[in-house]
Short mmCIF file of C-alpha atoms in Angstrom, two decimals:
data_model
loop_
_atom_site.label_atom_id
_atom_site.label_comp_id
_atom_site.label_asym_id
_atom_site.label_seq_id
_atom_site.Cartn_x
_atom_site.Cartn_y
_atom_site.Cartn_z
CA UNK A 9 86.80 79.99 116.74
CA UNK A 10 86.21 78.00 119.89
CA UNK A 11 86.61 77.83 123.42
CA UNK A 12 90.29 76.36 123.86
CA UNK A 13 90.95 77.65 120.09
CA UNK A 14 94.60 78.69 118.85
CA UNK A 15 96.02 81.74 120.92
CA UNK A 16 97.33 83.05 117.60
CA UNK A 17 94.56 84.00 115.61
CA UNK A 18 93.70 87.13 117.61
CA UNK A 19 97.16 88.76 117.11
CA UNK A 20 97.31 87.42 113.78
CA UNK A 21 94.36 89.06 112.55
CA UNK A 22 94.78 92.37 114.04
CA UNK A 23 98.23 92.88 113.16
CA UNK A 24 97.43 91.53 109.43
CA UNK A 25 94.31 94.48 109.33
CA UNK A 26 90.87 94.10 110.00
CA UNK A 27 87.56 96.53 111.43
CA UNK A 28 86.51 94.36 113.75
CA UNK A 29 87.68 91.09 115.56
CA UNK A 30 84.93 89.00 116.65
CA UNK A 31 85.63 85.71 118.88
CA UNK A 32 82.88 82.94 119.26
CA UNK A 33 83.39 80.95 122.07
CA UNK A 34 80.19 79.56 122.91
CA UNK A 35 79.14 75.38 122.45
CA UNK A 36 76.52 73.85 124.61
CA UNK A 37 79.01 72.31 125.94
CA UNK A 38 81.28 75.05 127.10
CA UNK A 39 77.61 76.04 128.64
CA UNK A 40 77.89 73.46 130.51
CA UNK A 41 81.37 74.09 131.75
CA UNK A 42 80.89 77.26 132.31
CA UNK A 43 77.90 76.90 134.74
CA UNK A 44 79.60 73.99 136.70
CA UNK A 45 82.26 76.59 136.87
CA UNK A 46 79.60 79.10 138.35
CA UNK A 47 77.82 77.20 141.12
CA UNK A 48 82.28 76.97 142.36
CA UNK A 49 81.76 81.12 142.79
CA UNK A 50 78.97 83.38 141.26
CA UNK A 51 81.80 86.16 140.22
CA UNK A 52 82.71 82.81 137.50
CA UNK A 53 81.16 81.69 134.33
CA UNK A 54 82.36 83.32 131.97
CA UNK A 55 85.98 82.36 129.64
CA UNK A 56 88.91 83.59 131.35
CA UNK A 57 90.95 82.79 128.11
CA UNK A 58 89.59 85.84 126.44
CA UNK A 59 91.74 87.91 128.46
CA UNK A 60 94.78 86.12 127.73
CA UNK A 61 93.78 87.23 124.08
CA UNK A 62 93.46 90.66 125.41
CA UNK A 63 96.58 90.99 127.04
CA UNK A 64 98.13 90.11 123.90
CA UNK A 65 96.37 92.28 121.48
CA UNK A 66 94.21 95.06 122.88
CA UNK A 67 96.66 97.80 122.59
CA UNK A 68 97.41 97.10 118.77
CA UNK A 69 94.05 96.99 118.29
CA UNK A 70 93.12 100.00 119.95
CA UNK A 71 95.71 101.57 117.69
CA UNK A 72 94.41 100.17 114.95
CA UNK A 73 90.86 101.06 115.88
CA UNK A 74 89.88 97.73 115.48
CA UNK A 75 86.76 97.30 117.66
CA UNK A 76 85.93 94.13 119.49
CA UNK A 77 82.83 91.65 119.87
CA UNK A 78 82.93 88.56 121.53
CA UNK A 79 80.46 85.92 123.58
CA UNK A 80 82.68 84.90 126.01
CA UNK A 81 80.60 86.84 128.76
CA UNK A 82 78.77 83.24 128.78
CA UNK A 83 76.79 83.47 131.75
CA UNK A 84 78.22 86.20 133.19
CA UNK A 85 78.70 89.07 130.95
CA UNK A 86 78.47 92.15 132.93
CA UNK A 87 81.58 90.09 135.60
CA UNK A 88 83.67 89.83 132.49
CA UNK A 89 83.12 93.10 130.93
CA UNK A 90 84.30 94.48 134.43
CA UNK A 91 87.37 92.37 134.20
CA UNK A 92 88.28 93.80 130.70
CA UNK A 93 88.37 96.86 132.05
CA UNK A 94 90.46 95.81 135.16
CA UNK A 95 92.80 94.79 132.69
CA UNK A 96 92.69 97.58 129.91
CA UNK A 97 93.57 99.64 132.96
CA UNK A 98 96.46 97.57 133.68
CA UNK A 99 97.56 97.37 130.86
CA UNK A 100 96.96 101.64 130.56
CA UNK A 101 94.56 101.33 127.21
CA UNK A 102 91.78 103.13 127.59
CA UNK A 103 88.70 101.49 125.89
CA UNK A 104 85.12 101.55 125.98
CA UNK A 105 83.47 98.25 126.99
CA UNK A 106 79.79 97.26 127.13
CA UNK A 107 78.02 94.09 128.03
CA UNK A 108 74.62 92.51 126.91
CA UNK A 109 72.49 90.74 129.27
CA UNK A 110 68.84 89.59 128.71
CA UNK A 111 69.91 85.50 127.86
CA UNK A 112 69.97 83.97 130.90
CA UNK A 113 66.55 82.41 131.58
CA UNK A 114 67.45 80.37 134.97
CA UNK A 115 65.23 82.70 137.17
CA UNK A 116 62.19 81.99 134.73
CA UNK A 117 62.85 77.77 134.99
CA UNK A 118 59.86 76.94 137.14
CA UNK A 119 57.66 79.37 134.84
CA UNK A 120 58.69 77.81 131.50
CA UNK A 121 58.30 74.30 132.21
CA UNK A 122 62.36 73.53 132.32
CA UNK A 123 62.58 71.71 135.58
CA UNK A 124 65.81 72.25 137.68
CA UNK A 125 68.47 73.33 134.91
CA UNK A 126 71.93 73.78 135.30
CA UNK A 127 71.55 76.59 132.89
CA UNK A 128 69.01 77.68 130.38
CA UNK A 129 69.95 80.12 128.18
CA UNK A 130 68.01 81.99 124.97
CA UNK A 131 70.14 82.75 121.77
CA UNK A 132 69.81 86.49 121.45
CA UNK A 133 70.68 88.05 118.04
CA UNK A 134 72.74 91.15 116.92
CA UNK A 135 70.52 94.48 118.12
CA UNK A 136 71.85 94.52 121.69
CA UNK A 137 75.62 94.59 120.16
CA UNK A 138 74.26 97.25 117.39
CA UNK A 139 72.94 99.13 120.21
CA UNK A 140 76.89 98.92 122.11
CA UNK A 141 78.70 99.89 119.01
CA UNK A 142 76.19 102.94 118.19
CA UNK A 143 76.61 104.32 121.82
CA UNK A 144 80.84 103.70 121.22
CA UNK A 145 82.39 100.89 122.89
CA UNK A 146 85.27 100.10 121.58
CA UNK A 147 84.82 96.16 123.26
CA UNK A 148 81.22 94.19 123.38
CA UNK A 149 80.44 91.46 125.77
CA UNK A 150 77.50 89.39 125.67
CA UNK A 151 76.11 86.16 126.75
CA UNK A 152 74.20 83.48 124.83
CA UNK A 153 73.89 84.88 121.27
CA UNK A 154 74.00 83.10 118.21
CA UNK A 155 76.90 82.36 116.47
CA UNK A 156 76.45 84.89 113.73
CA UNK A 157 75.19 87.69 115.73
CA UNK A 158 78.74 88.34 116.59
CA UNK A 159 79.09 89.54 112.48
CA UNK A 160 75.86 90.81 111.99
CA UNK A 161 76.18 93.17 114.84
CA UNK A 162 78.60 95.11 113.71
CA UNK A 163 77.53 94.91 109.66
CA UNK A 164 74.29 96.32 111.00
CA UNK A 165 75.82 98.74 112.78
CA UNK A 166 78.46 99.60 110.51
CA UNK A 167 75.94 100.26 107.33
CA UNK A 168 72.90 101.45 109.68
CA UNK A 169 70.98 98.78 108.64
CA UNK A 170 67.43 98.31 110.10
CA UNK A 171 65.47 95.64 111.65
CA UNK A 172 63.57 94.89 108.76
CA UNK A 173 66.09 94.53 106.29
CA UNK A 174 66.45 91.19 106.46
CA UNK A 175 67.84 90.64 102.64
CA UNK A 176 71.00 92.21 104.83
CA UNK A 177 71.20 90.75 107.55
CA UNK A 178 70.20 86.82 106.28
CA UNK A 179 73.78 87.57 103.95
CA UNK A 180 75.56 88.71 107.51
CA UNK A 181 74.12 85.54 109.33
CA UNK A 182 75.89 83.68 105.97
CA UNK A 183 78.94 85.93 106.60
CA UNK A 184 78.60 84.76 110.12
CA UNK A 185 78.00 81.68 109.92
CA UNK A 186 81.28 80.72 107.57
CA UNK A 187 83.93 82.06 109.93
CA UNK A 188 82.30 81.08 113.18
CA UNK A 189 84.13 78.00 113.55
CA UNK A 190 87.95 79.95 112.48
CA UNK A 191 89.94 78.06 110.90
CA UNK A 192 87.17 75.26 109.30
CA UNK A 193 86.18 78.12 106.69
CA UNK A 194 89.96 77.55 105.44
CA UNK A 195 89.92 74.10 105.27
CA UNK A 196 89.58 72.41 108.88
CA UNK A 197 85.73 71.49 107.73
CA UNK A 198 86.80 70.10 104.55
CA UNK A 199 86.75 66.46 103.54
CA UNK A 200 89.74 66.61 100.80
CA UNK A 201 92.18 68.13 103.25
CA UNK A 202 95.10 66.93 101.69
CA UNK A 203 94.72 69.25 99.54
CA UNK A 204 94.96 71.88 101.58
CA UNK A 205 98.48 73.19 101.46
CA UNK A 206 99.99 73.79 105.20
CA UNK A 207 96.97 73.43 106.78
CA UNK A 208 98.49 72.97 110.41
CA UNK A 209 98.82 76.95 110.38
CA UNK A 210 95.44 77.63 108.60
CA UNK A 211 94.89 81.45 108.62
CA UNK A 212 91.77 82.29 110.73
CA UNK A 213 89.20 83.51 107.94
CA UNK A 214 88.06 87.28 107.11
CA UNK A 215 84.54 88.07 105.78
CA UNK A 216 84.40 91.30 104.01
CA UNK A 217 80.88 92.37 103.85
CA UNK A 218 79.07 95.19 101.97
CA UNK A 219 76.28 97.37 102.17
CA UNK A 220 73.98 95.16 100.72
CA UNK A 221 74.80 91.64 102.84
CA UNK A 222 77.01 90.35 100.25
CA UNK A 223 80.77 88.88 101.36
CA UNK A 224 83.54 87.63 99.97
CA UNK A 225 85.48 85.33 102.70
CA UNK A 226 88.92 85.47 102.30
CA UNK A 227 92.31 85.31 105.06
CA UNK A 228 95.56 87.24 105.43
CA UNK A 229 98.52 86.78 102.89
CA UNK A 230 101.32 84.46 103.91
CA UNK A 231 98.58 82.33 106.16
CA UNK A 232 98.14 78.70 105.56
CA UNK A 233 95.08 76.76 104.53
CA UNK A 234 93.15 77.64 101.42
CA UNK A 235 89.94 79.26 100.98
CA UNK A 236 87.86 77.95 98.05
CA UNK A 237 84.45 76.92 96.92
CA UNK A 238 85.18 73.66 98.50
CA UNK A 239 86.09 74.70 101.80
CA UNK A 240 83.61 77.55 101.90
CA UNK A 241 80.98 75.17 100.89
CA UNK A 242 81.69 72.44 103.36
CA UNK A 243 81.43 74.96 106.51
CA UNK A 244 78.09 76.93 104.62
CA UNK A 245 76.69 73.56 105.09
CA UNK A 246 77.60 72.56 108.45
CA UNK A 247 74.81 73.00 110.95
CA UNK A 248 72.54 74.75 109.03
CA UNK A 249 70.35 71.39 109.38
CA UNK A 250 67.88 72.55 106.84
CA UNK A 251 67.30 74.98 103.69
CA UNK A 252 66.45 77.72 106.29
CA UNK A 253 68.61 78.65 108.62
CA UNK A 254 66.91 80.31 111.44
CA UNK A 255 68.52 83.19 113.69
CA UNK A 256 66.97 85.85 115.87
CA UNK A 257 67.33 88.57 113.42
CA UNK A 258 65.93 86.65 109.66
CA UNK A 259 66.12 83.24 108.66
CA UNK A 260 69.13 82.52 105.64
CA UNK A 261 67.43 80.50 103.18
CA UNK A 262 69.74 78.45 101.27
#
């Protein structure tokens, strides 16, 4: 989803059954926000709403053994990754969370030629989640990666894919790139919305992906919305800005 997104869609989907819950919360402009919220105190920066979504979910889906990956680390990954863990003790789960780092290129400004950012930030792709997952962790926290990464990290890690198979992990960046947004996969993104049935309680989408990058995107029984070649479509399309769609791991060509 989004930064500010429905509460509901993280209970929703782990009560309804999934392998992994993944939460994309980072715009350029919640970059923004969230380094205006950093110069206030350094221990900031990162979205504090993710552990509302925690508190409401992370012992069903420790049950469950649904495993968690999520940007909301923003510019400050490793803080919130320590505050997960405040909580998960709180809350007396015990879990397994690890942070990526490596995005934040602030202390390299003057070298690359940016001036005096606010922030400045590189999108990182999908090994330094793979790498979390292999070792365990049961929750991943990273900064600046792209929008997909947060599915194609755990497809790659899930079928032990490899750097180089890109045929893979261009179809996970698809996966990816559908339910990014939530609920536009199920027919926020789609002109003809009245013909969406109940769409002001669209189901948040699911992408079921195989072993060899293929998915079929699909939501929870009883949810509303629709998913169809016409909503699919209209969020495959959105953003994409070309016929190649470039990420850090392969470029999707379309």
């Amino acid at each position: 989803g989004f930064w500010g997104d429905s509460a509901l869609g993280a209970p929703q989907l782990v009560a309804a059954g999934i392998d992994y819950l993944v939460f994309d919360y980072l715009a350029e402009l919640t970059m923004l926000i969230l380094g205006r919220d950093r110069m206030k105190s350094p221990e900031r920066g990162y979205a504090k709403t993710f552990l509302t979504q925690m508190e409401q979910c992370l012992g069903l889906a420790k049950d469950r053994g649904v495993r968690i990956v999520t940007n909301a680390g923003g510019l400050n990954p490793a803080g919130l990754a320590e505050a997960v863990r405040a909580l998960a003790d709180k809350l007396g789960v015990p879990v397994a969370v690890a942070h990526v780092e490596g995005d934040d290129l602030l202390p390299r400004a003057a070298e690359l030629g940016f001036g005096s950012p606010l922030t400045a930030n590189a999108y990182l792709g999908a090994w330094g989640i793979v790498d979390c997952l292999n070792a365990g962790a049961d929750i991943v926290v990273t900064g600046r990666v792209t929008d997909a990464s947060v599915v194609v990290g755990p497809a790659a890690a899930h079928f032990g894919w490899g750097r180089r198979d890109y045929d893979r992990l261009a179809g996970a960046v698809v996966a990816g790139h559908v339910i990014e947004c939530g609920t536009q996969a199920t027919g926020g993104n789609y002109s003809f919305f009245t013909e969406v049935p109940n769409l002001g309680h669209a189901g948040f989408p699911v992408a079921e992906v195989y072993d060899d990058g293929s998915s079929v995107i699909t939501k929870h029984p009883g949810t509303g919305g629709q998913v169809s070649t016409g909503t699919v479509t209209a969020q495959l399309l959105y953003e994409i800005t070309g016929a190649r769609y470039a990420n850090p791991d392969a470029t999707a060509r379309f």
